XYZ file of C-alpha atoms in Angstrom:
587
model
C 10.379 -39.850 -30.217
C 8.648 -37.682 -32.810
C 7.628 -35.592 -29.866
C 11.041 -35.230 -28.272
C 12.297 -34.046 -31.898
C 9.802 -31.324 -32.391
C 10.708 -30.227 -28.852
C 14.588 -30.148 -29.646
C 13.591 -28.161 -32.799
C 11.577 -25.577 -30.951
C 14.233 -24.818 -28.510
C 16.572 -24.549 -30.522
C 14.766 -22.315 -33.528
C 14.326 -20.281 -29.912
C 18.392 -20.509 -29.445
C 18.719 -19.055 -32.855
C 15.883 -16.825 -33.222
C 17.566 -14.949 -29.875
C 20.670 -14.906 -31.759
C 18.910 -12.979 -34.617
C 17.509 -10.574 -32.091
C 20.812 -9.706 -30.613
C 22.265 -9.110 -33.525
C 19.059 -6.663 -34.559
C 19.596 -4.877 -31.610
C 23.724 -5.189 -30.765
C 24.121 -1.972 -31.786
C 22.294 0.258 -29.601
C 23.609 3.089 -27.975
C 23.144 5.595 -25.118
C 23.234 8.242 -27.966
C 20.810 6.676 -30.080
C 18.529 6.185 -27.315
C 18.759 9.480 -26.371
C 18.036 10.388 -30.143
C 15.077 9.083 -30.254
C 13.371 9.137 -26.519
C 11.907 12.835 -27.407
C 10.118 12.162 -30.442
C 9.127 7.972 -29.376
C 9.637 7.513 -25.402
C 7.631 4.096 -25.815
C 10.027 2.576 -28.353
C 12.774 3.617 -26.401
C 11.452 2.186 -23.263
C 10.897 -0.735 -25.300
C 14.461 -0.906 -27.003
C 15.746 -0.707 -23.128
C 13.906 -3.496 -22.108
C 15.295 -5.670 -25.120
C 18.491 -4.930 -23.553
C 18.056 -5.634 -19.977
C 16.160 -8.972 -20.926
C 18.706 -9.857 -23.504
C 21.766 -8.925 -21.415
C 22.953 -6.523 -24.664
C 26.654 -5.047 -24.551
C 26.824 -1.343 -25.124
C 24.345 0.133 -22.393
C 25.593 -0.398 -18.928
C 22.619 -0.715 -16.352
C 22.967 2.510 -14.678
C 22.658 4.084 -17.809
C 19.623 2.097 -18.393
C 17.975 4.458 -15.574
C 19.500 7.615 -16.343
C 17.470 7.078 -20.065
C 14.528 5.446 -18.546
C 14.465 8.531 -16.622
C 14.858 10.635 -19.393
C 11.534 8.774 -21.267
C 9.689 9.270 -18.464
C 10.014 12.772 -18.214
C 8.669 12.872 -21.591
C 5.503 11.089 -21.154
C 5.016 12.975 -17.765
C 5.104 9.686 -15.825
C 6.642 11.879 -12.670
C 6.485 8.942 -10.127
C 8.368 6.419 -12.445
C 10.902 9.294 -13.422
C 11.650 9.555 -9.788
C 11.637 5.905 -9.534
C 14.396 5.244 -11.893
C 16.599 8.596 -11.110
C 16.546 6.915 -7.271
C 18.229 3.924 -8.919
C 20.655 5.349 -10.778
C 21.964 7.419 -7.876
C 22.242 4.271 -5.741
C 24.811 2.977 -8.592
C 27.891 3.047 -7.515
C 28.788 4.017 -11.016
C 26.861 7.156 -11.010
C 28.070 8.184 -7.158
C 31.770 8.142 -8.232
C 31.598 10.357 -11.319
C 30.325 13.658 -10.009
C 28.902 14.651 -13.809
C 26.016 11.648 -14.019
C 25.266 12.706 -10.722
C 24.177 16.211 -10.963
C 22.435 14.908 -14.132
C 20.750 12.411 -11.960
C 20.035 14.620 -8.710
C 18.402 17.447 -11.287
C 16.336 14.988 -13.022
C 15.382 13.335 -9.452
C 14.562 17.433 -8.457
C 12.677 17.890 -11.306
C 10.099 14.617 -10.413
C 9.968 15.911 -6.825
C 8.312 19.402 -7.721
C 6.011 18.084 -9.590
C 4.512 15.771 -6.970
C 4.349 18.404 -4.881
C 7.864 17.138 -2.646
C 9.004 20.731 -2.550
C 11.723 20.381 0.570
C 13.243 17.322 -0.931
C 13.618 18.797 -4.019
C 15.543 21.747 -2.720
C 17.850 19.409 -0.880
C 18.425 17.901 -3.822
C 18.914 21.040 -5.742
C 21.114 21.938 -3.067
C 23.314 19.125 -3.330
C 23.561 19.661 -7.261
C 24.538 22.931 -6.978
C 27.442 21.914 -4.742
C 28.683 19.250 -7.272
C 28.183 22.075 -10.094
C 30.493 24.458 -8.500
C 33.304 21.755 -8.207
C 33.057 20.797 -11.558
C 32.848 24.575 -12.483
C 29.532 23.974 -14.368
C 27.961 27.589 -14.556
C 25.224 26.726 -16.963
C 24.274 23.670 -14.146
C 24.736 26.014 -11.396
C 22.611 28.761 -12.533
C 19.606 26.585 -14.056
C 19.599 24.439 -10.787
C 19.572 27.946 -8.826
C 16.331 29.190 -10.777
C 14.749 25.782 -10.521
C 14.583 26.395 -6.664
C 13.938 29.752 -6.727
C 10.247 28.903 -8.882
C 10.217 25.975 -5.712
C 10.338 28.616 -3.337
C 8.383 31.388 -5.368
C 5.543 28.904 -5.973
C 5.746 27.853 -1.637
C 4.902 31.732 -1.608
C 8.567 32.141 -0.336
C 9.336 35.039 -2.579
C 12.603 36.792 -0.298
C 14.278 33.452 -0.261
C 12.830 33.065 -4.281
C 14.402 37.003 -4.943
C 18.360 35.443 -3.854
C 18.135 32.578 -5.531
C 17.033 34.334 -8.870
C 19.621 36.694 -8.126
C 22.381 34.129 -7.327
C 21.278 32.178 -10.445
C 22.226 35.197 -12.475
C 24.897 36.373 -11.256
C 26.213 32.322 -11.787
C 26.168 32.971 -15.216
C 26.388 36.881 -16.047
C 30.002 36.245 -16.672
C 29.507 33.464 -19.775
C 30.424 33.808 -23.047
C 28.464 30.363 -24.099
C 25.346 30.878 -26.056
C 23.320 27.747 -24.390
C 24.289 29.426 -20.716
C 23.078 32.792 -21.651
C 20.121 31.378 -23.232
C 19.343 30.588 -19.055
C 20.600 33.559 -18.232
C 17.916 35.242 -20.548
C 14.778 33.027 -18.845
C 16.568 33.990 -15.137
C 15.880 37.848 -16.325
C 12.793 37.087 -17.224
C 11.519 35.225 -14.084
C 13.249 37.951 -11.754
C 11.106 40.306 -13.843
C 8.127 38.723 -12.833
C 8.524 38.229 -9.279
C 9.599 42.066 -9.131
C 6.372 43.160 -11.352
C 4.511 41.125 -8.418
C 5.764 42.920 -5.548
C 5.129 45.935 -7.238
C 8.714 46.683 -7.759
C 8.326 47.947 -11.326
C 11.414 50.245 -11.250
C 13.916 47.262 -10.409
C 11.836 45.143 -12.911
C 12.748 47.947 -15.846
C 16.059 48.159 -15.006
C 16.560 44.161 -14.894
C 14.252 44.624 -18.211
C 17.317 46.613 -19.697
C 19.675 44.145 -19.054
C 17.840 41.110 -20.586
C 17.781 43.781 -23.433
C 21.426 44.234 -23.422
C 22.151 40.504 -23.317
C 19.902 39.546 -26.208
C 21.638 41.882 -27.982
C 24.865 40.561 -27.508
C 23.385 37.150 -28.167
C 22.122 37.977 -31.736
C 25.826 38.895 -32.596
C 26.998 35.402 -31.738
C 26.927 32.036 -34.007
C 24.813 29.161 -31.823
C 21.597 30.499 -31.631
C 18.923 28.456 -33.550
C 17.627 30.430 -36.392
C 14.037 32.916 -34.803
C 15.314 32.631 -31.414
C 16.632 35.618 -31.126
C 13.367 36.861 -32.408
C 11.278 35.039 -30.009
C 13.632 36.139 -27.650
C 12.517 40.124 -28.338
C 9.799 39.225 -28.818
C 8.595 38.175 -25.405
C 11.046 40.568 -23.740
C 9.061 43.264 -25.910
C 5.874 42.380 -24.814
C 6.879 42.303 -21.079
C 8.772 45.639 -20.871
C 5.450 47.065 -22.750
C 2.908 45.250 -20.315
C 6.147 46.846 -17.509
C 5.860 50.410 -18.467
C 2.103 50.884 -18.559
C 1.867 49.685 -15.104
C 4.435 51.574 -14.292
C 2.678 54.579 -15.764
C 4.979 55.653 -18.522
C 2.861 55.003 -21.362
C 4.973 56.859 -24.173
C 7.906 54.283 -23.550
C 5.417 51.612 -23.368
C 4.054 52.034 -26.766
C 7.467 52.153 -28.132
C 7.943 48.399 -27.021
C 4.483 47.642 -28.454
C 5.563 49.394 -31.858
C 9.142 47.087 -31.475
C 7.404 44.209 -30.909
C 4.845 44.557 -33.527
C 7.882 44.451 -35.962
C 9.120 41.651 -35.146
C 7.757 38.049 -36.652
C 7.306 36.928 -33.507
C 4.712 39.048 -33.400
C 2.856 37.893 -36.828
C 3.157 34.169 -35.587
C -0.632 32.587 -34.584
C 0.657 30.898 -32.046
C 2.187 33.516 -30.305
C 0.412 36.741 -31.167
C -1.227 37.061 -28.205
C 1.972 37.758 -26.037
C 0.742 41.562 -26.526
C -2.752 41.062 -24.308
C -1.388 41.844 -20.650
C 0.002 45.409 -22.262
C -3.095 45.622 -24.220
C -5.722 45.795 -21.166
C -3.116 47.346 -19.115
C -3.818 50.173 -21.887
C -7.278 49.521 -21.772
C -7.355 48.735 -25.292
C -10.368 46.224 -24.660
C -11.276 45.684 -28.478
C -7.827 44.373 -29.746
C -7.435 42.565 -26.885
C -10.648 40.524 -27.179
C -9.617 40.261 -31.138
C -6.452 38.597 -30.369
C -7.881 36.633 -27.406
C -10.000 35.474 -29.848
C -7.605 34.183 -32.152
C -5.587 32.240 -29.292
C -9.068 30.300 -28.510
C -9.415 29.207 -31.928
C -5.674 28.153 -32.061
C -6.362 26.083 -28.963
C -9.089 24.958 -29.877
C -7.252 23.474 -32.999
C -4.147 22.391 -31.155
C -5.909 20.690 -28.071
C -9.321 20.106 -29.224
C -12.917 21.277 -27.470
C -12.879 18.943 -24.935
C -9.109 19.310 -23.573
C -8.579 22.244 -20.864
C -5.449 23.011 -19.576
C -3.643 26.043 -17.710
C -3.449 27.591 -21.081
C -7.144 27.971 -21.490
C -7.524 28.825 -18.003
C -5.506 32.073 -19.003
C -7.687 32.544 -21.993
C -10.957 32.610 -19.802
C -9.359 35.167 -17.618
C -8.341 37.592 -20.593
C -11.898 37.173 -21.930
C -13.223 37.972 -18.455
C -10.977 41.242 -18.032
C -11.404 42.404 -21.698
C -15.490 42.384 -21.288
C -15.497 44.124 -17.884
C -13.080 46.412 -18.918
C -16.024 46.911 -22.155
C -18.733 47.402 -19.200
C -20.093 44.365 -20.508
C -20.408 42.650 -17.533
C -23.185 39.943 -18.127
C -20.091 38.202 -20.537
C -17.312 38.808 -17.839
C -19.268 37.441 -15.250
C -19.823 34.225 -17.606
C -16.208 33.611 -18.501
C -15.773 34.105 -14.769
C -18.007 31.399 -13.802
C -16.342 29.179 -16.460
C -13.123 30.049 -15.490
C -14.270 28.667 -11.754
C -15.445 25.354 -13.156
C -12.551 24.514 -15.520
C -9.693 25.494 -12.486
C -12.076 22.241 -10.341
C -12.090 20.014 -13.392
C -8.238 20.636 -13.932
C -7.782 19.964 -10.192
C -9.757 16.671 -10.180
C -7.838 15.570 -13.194
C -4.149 16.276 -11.844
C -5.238 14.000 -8.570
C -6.524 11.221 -10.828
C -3.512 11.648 -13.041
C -1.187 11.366 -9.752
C -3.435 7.857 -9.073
C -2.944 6.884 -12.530
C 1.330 7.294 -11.646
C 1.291 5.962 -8.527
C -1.082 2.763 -10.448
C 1.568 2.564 -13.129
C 4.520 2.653 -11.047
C 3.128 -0.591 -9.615
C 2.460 -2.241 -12.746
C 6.039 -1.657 -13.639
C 7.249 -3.547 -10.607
C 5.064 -6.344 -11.649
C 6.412 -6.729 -14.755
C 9.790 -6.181 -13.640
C 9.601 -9.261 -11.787
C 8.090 -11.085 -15.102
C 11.144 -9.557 -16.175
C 13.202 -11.335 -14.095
C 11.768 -14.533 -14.154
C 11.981 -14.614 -18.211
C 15.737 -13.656 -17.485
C 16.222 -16.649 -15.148
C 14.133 -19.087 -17.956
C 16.914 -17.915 -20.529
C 19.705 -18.735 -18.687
C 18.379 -22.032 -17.792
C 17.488 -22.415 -21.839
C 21.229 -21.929 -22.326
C 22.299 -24.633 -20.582
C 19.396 -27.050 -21.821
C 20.892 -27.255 -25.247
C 24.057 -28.681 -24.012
C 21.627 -31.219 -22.028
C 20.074 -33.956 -21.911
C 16.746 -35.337 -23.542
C 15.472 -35.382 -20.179
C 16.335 -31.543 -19.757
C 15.093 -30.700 -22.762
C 11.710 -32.260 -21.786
C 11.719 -29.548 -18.522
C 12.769 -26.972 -20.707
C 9.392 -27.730 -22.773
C 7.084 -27.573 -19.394
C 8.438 -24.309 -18.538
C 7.553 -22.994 -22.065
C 4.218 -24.327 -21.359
C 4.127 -22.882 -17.643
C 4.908 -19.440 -19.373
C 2.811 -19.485 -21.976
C 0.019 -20.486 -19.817
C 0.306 -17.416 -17.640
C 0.382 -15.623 -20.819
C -3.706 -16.873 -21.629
C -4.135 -15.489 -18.072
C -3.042 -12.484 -18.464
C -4.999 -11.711 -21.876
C -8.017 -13.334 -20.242
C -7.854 -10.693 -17.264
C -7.467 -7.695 -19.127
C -10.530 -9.132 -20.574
C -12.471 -9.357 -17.543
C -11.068 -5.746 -16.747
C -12.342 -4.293 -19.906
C -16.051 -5.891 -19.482
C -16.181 -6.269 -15.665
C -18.485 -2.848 -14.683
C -21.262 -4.630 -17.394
C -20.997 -7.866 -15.792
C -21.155 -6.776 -12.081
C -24.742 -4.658 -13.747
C -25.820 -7.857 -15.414
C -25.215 -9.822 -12.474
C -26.963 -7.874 -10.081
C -29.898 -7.808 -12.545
C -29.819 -11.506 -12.677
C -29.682 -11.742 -8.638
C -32.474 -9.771 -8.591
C -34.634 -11.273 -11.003
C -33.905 -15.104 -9.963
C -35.055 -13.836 -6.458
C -38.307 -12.756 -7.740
C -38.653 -16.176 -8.907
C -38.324 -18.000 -5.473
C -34.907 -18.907 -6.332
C -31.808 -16.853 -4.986
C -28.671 -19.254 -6.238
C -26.372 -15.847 -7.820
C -24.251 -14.385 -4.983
C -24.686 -10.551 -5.212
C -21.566 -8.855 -6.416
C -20.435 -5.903 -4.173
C -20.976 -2.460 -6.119
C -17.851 -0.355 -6.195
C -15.123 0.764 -7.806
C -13.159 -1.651 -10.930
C -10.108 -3.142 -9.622
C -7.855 -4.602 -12.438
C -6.183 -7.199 -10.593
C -9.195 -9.347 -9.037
C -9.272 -13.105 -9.164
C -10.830 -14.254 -11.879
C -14.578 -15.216 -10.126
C -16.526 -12.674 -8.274
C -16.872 -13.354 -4.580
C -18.980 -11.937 -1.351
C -16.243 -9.596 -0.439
C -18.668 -8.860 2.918
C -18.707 -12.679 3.630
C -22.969 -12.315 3.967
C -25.157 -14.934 3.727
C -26.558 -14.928 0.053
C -29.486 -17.152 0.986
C -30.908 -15.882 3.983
C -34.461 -14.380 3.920
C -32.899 -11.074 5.331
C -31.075 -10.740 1.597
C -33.713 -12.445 -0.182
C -36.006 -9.375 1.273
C -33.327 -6.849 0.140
C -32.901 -8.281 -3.443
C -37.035 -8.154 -3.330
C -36.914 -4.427 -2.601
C -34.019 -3.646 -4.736
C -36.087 -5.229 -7.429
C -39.477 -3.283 -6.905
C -36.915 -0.131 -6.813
C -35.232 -0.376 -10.350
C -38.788 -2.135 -12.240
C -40.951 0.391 -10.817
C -38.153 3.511 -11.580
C -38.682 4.733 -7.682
C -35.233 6.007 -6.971
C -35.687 8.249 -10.067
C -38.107 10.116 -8.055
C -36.392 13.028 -6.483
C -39.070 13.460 -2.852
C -38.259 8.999 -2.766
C -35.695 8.829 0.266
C -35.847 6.831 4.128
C -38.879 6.570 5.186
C -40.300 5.549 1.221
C -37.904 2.920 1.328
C -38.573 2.110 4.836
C -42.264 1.860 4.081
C -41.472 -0.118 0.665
C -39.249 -2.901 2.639
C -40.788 -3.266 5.713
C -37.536 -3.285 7.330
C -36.593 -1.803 10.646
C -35.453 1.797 10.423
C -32.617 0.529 12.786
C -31.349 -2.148 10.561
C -31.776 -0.004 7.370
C -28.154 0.942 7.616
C -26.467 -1.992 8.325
C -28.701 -3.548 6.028
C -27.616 -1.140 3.014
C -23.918 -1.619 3.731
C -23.943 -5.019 4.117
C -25.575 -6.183 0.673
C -25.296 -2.777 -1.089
C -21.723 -1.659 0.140
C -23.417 1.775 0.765
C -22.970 4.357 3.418
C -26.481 5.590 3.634
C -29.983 5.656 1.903
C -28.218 8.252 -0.665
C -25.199 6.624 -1.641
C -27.776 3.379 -2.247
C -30.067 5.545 -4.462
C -27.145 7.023 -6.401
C -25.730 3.973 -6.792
C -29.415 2.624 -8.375
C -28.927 5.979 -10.327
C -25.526 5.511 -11.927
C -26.795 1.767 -13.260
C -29.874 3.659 -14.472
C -27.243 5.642 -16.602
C -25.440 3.552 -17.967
C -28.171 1.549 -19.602
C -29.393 5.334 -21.110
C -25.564 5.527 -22.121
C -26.208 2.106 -24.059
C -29.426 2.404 -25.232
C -29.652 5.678 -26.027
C -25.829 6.756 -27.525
C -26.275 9.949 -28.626
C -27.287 11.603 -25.372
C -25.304 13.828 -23.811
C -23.735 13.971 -20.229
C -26.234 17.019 -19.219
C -29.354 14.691 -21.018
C -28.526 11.833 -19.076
C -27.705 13.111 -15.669
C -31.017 15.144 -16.143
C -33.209 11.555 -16.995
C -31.410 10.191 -14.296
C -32.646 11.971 -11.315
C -29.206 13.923 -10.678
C -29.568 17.522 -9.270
C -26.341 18.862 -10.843
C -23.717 18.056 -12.740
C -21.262 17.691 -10.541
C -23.461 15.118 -7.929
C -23.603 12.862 -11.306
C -20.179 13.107 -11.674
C -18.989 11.918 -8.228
C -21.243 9.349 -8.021
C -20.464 8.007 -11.002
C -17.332 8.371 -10.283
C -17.445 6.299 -6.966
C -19.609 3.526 -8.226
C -17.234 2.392 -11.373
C -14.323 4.441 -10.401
C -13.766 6.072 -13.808
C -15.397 9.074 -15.655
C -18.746 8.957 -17.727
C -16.486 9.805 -20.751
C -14.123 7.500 -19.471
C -16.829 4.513 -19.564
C -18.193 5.748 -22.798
C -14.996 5.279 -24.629
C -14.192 1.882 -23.247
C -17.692 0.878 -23.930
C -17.262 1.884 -27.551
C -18.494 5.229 -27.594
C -17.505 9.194 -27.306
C -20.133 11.651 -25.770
C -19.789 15.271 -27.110
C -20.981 16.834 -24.245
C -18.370 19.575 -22.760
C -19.856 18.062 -19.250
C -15.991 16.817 -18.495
């Protein structure tokens, strides 16, 4: 009986205690949401899922989406941005009012370009544009035109790039609303471009004149936050003074350089360098490499040494142009060459960022169904305190049930954290307990760490662990890591042929079977990756170059990918789950 009590108090200090939370969290709004989701995406997320779970008044589902949407955007998590834009255009909520659609289809566009899904992201541009001219949405119109014009520019589509850009602008030439020619401004500026790289420099100036005219008229209007207009002259000066050098008229050109120097936009560290184009198009090499300069050791402050982005690519290549314009050509050529190496590590990293999206995405639909399930446990809870004794008692296991799965999950993420040492450790122990006439520890298959494995380790490969054909193997594997053999680089086939006595014919199938390797180099690298990894324990303060180096790698980039294929993350990314940072600029 004392039991049963304890159990009616615990469901019901539940009952209240999700009273108390509704009333924290009653109050929340579309508008607040949408307050907060630039500066704190996660605690909006988080605030949304309090009011799906709780069943909250005040934010109807559909607008859950459009401001999950919205959060997503923010933390650049494209593939759940599309994810949730695709549900709130299914609502039939969002279909019948033609405004949250456009909203929707732009937002949906937007997630589409940047995984690359350039034709359905014109369709839906398309389709927006449509929706913007009934509602007799300008600013919509002509910021959904430019959007597909960059789709097509960047497909290398540049006459079908040139009407769009043109129809964007003439969409909005006709506004008298500050925000619309604030678009109006950027579609100048992009048509600008796109002439300037065709070579069309007289139809860029005179398009340059009218971007001139129109800030003008903008700086004689209330709206306009206070140094954009500033900003805005700023990088229209810079651009019509990069314009008219090319174009050859270098008196009007310095002009613009003189009008933008007197502007603040001009003083400002961050943007100072706006000037560089028109400076090596003037061949004015020094000040150029001076105010290159300067925007590396902004960077460097902002980002940090290890971070590279499209930004510093752009630095590289104005430190490249600056020294060969100086006939110094030893320095170009090595900003070249680094400019080569950071464009592959910024590819590399955009694919495994699209993995990480595609591994998140999938996440979310797990715990959407946990979500769902803790939905349907409240709803019984509800009608348990009206119950029975006997009710109340079922109520209790389910609590138990839940929590339970709740030990589970902390223990896996665990195991996740921890599992590349223990697979290493195991294989040591395999290997060892072998030499000692005893093979009882099934070999663990090398590869890459998957998060949601079963809690033991099995034979994926199904092999028979105690056979004298894998007892041989874990003997050679053995005499390969005590003796330090695959660290030799001339050790390859026919050494470990010789070492193992097996048949050259079986080597392969041998190697894939117990190993999970393709050939006699993937099995070496493989040895070679756990090889660094202890020198990443042991010895800390090594760096990437150091290590790679002591372990037998030819390059950099060979230590990389193998690394990379054995534990399926990053040296840096091991180091800092293992505890540790590495300083070298290796990634």
């Amino acid at each position: 009986m004392k039991v049963l009590g304890i159990a009616i108090l615990l469901v019901i200090g539940l009952f209240f205690n999700n009273i108390h939370v509704s009333a924290q969290t009653v109050t929340l709004t579309p508008r607040y949401i949408q307050k907060i989701h630039l500066q704190n995406p996660e605690r909006a997320l988080h605030l949304l899922d309090s009011v799906e779970q709780n069943h909250l008044p005040g934010i109807q589902p559909y607008e859950t989406d459009m401001l999950r949407s919205m959060c997503y955007e923010v933390l650049g998590e494209y593939v759940l941005k599309e994810k949730y834009a695709r549900r709130a255009l299914a609502s039939d909520s969002v279909q019948s009012v033609p405004s949250r659609k456009v909203r929707m289809l732009v937002a949906l566009m937007g997630s589409l370009v940047e995984q690359g899904k350039n034709e359905e992201a014109i369709r839906c541009g398309r389709e927006a544009i449509k929706l913007s001219r009934l509602l007799h949405d300008e600013g919509r119109e002509g910021e959904t035109l430019l959007n597909i014009g960059r789709i097509f520019r960047n497909m290398n589509r540049r006459q079908e790039a040139f009407e769009l850009f043109h129809q964007a602008i003439e969409a909005m030439k006709e506004t008298t609303n500050v925000r619309i020619m604030a678009n109006l401004s950027t579609s100048y500026g992009e048509m600008m471009t796109l002439l300037m790289d065709e070579n069309r420099l007289e139809e860029a100036a005179a398009m340059g004149k009218e971007r001139e005219a129109l800030i003008g008229r903008m700086a004689g209007m209330p709206g306009p936050p206070p140094g954009y207009i500033d900003q805005q002259y700023g990088f229209h000066y810079s651009k019509m003074a990069y314009l008219l050098m090319a174009k050859g008229d270098a008196q009007e050109a310095e002009s613009y350089y003189r009008k933008y120097m007197r502007t603040d936009f001009s003083q400002a560290p961050s943007s100072a360098g706006q000037i560089i184009p028109y400076l090596l198009e003037a061949k004015r090499y020094s000040e150029a490499l001076r105010l290159n300069g300067n925007d590396m050791t902004n960077y460097q402050e902002a980002y940090g040494n290890d971070t590279v982005n499209y930004i510093y690519l752009v630095i590289l290549n104005r430190f490249a142009q600056a020294y060969r314009g100086l006939s110094m050509y030893k320095e170009a050529d090595a900003y070249q060459q680094r400019l080569s190496v950071v464009s592959d590590s910024i590819y590399t990293r955009e694919q495994a960022s699209r993995a990480h999206q595609y591994a998140m995405a999938f996440g979310l639909y797990e715990k959407e169904l946990q979500l769902s399930q803790s939905q349907l446990v409240a709803q019984k809870r509800g009608f348990l305190l009206i119950s029975s004794c006997i009710i109340i008692f079922i109520l209790c296991v389910l609590i138990g049930i839940v929590l339970r799965n709740w030990r589970v999950t902390l223990r896996r993420n665990r195991i996740a954290a921890k599992q590349i040492d223990e697979l290493l450790a195991q294989r040591e122990k395999a290997r060892d307990t072998c030499c000692q006439h005893e093979v009882s520890v099934p070999l663990p298959v090398a590869g890459k760490v998957e998060h949601d494995k079963a809690d033991t380790i099995q034979d994926t490969n199904g092999q028979d662990t105690n056979s004298v054909e894998y007892e041989r193997f874990l003997r050679l594997e053995y005499t390969l890591v005590h003796e330090l053999l695959f660290l030799r680089p001339d050790f390859g086939r026919d050494d470990l042929i010789s070492l193992s006595n097996i048949n050259k014919n079986d080597l392969p199938r041998i190697l894939r079977k117990y190993a999970n390797a393709d050939n006699v180099s993937s099995y070496l690298n493989r040895l070679r990756v756990e090889y660094a990894i202890k020198l990443m324990k042991d010895k800390p303060n090594l760096s990437f170059d150091a290590i790679a180096k002591e372990a037998s790698f030819n390059s950099h980039s060979t230590f990389y990918r193998a690394f990379y294929k054995v534990c399926g993350m990053t040296p840096a990314q091991y180091m800092k789950a293992f505890g540790k940072e590495n300083d070298s600029p290796f990634e």
